[in-house]
mmCIF file of C-alpha atoms in Angstrom:
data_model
loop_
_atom_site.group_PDB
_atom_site.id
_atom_site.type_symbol
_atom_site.label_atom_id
_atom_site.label_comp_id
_atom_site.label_asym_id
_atom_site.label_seq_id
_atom_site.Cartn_x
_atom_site.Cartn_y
_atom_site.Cartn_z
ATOM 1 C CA UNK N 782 30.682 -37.156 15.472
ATOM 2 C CA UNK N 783 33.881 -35.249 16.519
ATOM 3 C CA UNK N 784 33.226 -32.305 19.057
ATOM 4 C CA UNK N 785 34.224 -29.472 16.677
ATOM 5 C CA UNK N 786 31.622 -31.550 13.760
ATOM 6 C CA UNK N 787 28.884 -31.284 16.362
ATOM 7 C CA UNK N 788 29.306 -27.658 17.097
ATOM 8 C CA UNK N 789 29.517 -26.723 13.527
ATOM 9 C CA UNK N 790 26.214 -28.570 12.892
ATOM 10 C CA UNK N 791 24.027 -26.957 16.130
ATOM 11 C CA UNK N 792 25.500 -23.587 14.721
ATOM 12 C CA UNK N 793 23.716 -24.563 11.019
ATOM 13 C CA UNK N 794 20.656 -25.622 12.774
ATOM 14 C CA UNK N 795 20.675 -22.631 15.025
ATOM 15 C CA UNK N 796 20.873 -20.204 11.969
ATOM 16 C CA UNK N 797 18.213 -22.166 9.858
ATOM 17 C CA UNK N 798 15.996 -21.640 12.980
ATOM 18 C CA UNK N 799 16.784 -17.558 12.787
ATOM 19 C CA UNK N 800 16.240 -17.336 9.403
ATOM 20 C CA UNK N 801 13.070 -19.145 9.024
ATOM 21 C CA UNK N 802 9.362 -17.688 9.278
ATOM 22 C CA UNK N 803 8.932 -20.601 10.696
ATOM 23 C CA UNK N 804 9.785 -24.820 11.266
ATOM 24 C CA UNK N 805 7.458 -27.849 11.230
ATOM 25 C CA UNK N 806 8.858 -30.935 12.699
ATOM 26 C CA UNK N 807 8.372 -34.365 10.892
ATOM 27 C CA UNK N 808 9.342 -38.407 11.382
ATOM 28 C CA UNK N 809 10.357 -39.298 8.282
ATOM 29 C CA UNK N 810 10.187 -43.446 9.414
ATOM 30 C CA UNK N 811 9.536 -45.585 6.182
ATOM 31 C CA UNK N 812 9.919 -42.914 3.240
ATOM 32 C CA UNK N 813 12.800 -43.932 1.057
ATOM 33 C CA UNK N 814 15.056 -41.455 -0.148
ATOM 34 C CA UNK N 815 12.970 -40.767 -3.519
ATOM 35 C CA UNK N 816 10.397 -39.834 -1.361
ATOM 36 C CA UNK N 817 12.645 -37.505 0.643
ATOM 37 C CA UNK N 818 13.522 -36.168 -2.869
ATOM 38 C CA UNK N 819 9.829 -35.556 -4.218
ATOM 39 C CA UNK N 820 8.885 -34.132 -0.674
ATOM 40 C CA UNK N 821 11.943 -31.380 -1.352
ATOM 41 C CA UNK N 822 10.867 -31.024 -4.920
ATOM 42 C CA UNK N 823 7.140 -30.316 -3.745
ATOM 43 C CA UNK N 824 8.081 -27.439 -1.133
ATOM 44 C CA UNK N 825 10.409 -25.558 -3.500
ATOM 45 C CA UNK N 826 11.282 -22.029 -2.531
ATOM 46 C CA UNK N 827 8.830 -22.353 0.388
ATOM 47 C CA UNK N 828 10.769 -24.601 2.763
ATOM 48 C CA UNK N 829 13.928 -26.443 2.879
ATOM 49 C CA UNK N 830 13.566 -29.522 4.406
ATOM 50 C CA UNK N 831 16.804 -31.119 6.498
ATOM 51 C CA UNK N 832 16.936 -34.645 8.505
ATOM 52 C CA UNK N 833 18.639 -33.502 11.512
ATOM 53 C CA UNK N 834 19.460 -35.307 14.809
ATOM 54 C CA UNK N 835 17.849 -35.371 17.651
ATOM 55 C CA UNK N 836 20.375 -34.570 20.287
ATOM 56 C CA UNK N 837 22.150 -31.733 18.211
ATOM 57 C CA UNK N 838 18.517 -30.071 17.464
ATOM 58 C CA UNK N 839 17.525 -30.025 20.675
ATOM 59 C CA UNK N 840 20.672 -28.037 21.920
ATOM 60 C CA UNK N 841 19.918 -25.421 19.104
ATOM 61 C CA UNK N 842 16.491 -25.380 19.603
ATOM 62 C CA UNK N 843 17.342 -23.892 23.160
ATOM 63 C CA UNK N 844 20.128 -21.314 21.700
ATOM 64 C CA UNK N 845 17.410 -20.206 18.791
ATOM 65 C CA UNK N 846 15.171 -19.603 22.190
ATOM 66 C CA UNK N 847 12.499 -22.530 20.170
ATOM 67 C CA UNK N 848 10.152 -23.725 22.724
ATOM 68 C CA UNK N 849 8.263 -27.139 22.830
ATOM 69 C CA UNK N 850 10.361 -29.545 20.656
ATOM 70 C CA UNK N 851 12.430 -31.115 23.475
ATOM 71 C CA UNK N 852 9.359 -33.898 23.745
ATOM 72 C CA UNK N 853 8.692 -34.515 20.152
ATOM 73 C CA UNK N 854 12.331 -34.522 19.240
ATOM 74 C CA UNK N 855 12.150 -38.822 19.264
ATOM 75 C CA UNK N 856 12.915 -41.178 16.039
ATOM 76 C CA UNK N 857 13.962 -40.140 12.689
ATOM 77 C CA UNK N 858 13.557 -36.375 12.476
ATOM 78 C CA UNK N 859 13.450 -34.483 9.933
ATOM 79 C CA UNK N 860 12.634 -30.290 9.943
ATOM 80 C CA UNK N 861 11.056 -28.242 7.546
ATOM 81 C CA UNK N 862 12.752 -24.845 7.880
ATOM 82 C CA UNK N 863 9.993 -22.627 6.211
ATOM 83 C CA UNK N 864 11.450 -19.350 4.147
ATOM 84 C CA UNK N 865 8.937 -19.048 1.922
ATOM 85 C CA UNK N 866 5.208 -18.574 1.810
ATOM 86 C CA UNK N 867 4.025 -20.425 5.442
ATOM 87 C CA UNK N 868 0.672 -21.457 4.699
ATOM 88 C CA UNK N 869 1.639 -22.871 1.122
ATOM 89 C CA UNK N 870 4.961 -24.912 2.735
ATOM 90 C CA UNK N 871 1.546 -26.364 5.634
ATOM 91 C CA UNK N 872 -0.045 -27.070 2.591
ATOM 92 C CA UNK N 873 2.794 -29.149 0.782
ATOM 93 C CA UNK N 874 3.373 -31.213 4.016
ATOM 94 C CA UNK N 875 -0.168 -31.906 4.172
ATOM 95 C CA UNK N 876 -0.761 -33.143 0.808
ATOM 96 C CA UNK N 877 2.205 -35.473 0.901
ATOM 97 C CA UNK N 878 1.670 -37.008 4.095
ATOM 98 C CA UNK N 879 -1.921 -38.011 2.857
ATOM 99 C CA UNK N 880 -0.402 -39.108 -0.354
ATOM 100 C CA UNK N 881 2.281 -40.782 1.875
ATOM 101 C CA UNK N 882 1.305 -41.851 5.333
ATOM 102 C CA UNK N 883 4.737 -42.803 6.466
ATOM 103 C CA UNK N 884 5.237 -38.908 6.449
ATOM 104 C CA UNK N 885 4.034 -37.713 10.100
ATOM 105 C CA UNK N 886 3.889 -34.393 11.442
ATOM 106 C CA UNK N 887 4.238 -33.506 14.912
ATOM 107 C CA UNK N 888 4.332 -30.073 15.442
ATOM 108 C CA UNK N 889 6.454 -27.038 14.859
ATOM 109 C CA UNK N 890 7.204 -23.309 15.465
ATOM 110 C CA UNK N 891 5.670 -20.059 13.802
ATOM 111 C CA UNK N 892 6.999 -16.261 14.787
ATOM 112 C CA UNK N 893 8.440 -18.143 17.700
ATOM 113 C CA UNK N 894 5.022 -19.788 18.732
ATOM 114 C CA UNK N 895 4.650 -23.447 19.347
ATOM 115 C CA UNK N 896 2.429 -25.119 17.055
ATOM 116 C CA UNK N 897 0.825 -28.942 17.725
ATOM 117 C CA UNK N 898 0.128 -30.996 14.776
ATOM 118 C CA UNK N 899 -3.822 -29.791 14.722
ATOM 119 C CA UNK N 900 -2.573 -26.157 14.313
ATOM 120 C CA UNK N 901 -0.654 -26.461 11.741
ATOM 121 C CA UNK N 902 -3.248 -28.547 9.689
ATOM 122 C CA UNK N 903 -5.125 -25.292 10.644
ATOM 123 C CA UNK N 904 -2.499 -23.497 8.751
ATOM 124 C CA UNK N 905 -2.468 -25.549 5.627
ATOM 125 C CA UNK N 906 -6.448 -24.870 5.093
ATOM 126 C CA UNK N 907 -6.065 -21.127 5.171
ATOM 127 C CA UNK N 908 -5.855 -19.427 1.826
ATOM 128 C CA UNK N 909 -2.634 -19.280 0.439
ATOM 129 C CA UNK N 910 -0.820 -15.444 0.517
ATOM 130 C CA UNK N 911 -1.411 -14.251 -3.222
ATOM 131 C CA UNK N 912 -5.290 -15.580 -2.864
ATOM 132 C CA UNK N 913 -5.751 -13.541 -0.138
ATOM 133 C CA UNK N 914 -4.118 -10.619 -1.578
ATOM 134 C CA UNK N 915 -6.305 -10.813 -4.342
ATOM 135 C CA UNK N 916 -8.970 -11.173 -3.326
ATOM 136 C CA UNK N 917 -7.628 -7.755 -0.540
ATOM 137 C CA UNK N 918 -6.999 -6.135 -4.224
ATOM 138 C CA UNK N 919 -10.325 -6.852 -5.143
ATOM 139 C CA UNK N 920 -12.765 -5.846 -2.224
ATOM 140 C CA UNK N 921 -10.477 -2.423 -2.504
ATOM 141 C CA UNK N 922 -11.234 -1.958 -6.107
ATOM 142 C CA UNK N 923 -14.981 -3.157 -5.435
ATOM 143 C CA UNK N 924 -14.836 0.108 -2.768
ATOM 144 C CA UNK N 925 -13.058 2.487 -5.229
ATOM 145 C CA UNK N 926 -15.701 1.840 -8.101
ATOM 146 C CA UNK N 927 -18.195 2.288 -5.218
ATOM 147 C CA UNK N 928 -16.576 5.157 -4.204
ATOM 148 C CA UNK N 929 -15.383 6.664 -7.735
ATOM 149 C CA UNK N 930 -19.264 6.448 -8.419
ATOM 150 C CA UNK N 931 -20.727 8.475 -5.987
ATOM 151 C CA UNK N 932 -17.894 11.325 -6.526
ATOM 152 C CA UNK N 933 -19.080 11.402 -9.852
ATOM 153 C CA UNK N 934 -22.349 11.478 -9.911
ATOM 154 C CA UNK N 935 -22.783 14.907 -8.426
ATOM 155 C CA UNK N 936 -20.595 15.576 -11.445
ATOM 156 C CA UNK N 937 -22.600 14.368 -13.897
ATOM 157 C CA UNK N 938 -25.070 16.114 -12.690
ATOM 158 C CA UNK N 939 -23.364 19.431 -12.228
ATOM 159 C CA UNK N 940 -22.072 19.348 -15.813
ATOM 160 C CA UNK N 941 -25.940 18.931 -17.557
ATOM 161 C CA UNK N 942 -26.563 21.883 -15.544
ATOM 162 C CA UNK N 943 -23.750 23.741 -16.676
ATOM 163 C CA UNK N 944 -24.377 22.622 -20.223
ATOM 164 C CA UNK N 945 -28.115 23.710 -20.005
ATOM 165 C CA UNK N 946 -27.273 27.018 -18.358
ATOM 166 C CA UNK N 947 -24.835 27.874 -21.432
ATOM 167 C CA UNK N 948 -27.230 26.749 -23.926
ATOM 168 C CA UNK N 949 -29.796 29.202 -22.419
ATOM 169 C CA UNK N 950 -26.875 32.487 -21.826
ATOM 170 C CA UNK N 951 -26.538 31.751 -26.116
ATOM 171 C CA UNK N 952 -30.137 32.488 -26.976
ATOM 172 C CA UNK N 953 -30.581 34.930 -23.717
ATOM 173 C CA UNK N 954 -27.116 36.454 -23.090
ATOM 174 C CA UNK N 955 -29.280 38.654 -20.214
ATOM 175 C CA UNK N 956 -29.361 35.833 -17.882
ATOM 176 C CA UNK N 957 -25.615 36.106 -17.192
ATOM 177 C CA UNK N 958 -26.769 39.595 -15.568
ATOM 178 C CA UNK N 959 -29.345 38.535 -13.091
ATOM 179 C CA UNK N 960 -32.190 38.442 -15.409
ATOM 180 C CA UNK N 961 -34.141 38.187 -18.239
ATOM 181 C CA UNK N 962 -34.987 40.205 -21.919
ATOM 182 C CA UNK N 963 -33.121 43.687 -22.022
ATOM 183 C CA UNK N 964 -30.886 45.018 -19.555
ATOM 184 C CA UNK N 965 -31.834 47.927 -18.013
ATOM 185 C CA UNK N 966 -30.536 51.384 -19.892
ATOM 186 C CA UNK N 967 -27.675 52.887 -17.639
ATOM 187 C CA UNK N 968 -28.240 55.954 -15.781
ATOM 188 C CA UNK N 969 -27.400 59.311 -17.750
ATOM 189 C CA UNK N 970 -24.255 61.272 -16.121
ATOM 190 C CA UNK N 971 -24.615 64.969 -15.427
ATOM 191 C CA UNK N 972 -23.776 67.241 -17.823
ATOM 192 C CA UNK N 973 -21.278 70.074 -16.267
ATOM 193 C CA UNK N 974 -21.762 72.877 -18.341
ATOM 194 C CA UNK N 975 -19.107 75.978 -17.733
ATOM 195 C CA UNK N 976 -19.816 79.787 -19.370
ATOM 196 C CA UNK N 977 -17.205 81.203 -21.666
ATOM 197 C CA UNK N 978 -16.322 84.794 -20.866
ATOM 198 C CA UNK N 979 -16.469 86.921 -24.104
ATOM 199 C CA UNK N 980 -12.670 87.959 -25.763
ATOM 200 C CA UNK N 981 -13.634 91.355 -25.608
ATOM 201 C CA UNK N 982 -15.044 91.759 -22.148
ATOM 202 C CA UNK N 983 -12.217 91.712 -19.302
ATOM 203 C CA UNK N 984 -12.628 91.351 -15.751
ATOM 204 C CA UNK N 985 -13.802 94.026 -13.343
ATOM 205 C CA UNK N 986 -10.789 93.219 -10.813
ATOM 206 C CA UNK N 987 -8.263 92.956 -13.933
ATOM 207 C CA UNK N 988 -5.692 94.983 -13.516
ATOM 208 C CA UNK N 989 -4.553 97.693 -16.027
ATOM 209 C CA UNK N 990 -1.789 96.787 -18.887
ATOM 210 C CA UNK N 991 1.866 98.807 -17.710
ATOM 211 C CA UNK N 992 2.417 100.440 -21.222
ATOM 212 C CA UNK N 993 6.163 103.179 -21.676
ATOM 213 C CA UNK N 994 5.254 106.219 -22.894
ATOM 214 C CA UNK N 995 8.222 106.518 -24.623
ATOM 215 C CA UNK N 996 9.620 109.578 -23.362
ATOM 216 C CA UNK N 997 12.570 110.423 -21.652
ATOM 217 C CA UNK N 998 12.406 113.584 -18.629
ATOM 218 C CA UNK N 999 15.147 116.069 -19.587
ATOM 219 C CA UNK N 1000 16.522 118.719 -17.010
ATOM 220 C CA UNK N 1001 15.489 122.688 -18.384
#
């Protein structure tokens, strides 16, 4: 492979490394290339799975900053580059390589965390992402109902006894005051009571009407 080939292929595996969630690393040795094709087929959207070569991976493996595949980087090689759901792409390996034993997997890489071949058979037994979700989604509505319950019980409760009360203010509207039967009469206000003076009867300290004479002093 021609220098400038070899450089453009470390760059593809160093940017399928990047982008991945993860990579598990296979030997392919004795599948035939319809197996190759069912393997891709099974992983879907969750992985895309690339033969790659030794030599070239291991020099991106050290630009990515991937740890701990220089010493199983030995025969055909071939990389699952995960992108989709990690535990379901664990999963699809794992059920192939039992259905097809040539398949063998020797380790990989997770959040930039070396994985052996036990761990990531680990992986593959965990609960996939949307079963755990649900059943996440579930406990939480278990706890609401739970929790919706006991808020509205005291509710209930208070509304009977609002219901009761108004049932007893209709037949007894004196209950709304304090207490029961009649209320009590209201207190009588003071009468203010003011003497008239008569029409005909002035005042002592009235002072005298100013009436004109009508006549007019004349020098004698």
């Amino acid at each position: 492979m021609a220098r400038p080939d070899k450089t453009a292929a470390v760059a593809e595996i160093v940017e399928q490394f990047n982008d991945s969630a993860g990579a598990v690393l296979t030997e392919y040795r004795g599948l035939s290339v319809k197996q190759l094709q069912d393997l891709r087929r099974a992983l879907g959207e969750n992985a895309n799975y690339a033969v790659v070569k030794n030599t070239l991976t291991k020099i991106a493996a050290t630009e990515a900053g991937v740890e701990g595949f220089d010493d199983l980087l030995t025969g055909p090689t071939a990389i699952a580059f995960i992108s989709g759901d990690v535990v379901e792409a664990a999963k699809g390996l794992r059920d192939f390589a039992k259905a097809n034993p040539a398949l063998v997997i020797k380790g990989g890489v997770l959040d930039g965390n070396p994985l052996d071949a036990k761990e990531i058979a680990k992986l593959a037994d965990l609960e996939s992402r949307e079963v755990l979700l649900a059943k996440l989604a579930g406990g939480m509505l278990a706890s609401l109902s739970q929790a919706v319950y006991l808020l509205n019980a005291p509710l209930a409760q208070a509304a009977r006894l609002a219901g009761a009360l108004q049932a007893k203010a209709e037949q007894d509207p004196s209950i709304l005051k304090g207490g029961a039967g009649e209320p009590a009469a209201a207190p009588e206000a003071a009468v203010e009571t003011t003497e008239e003076t008569p029409a005909d009867e002035a005042p002592a300290d009235a002072e005298a009407p100013v009436t004109d004479s009508g006549e007019d002093s004349t020098e004698g």
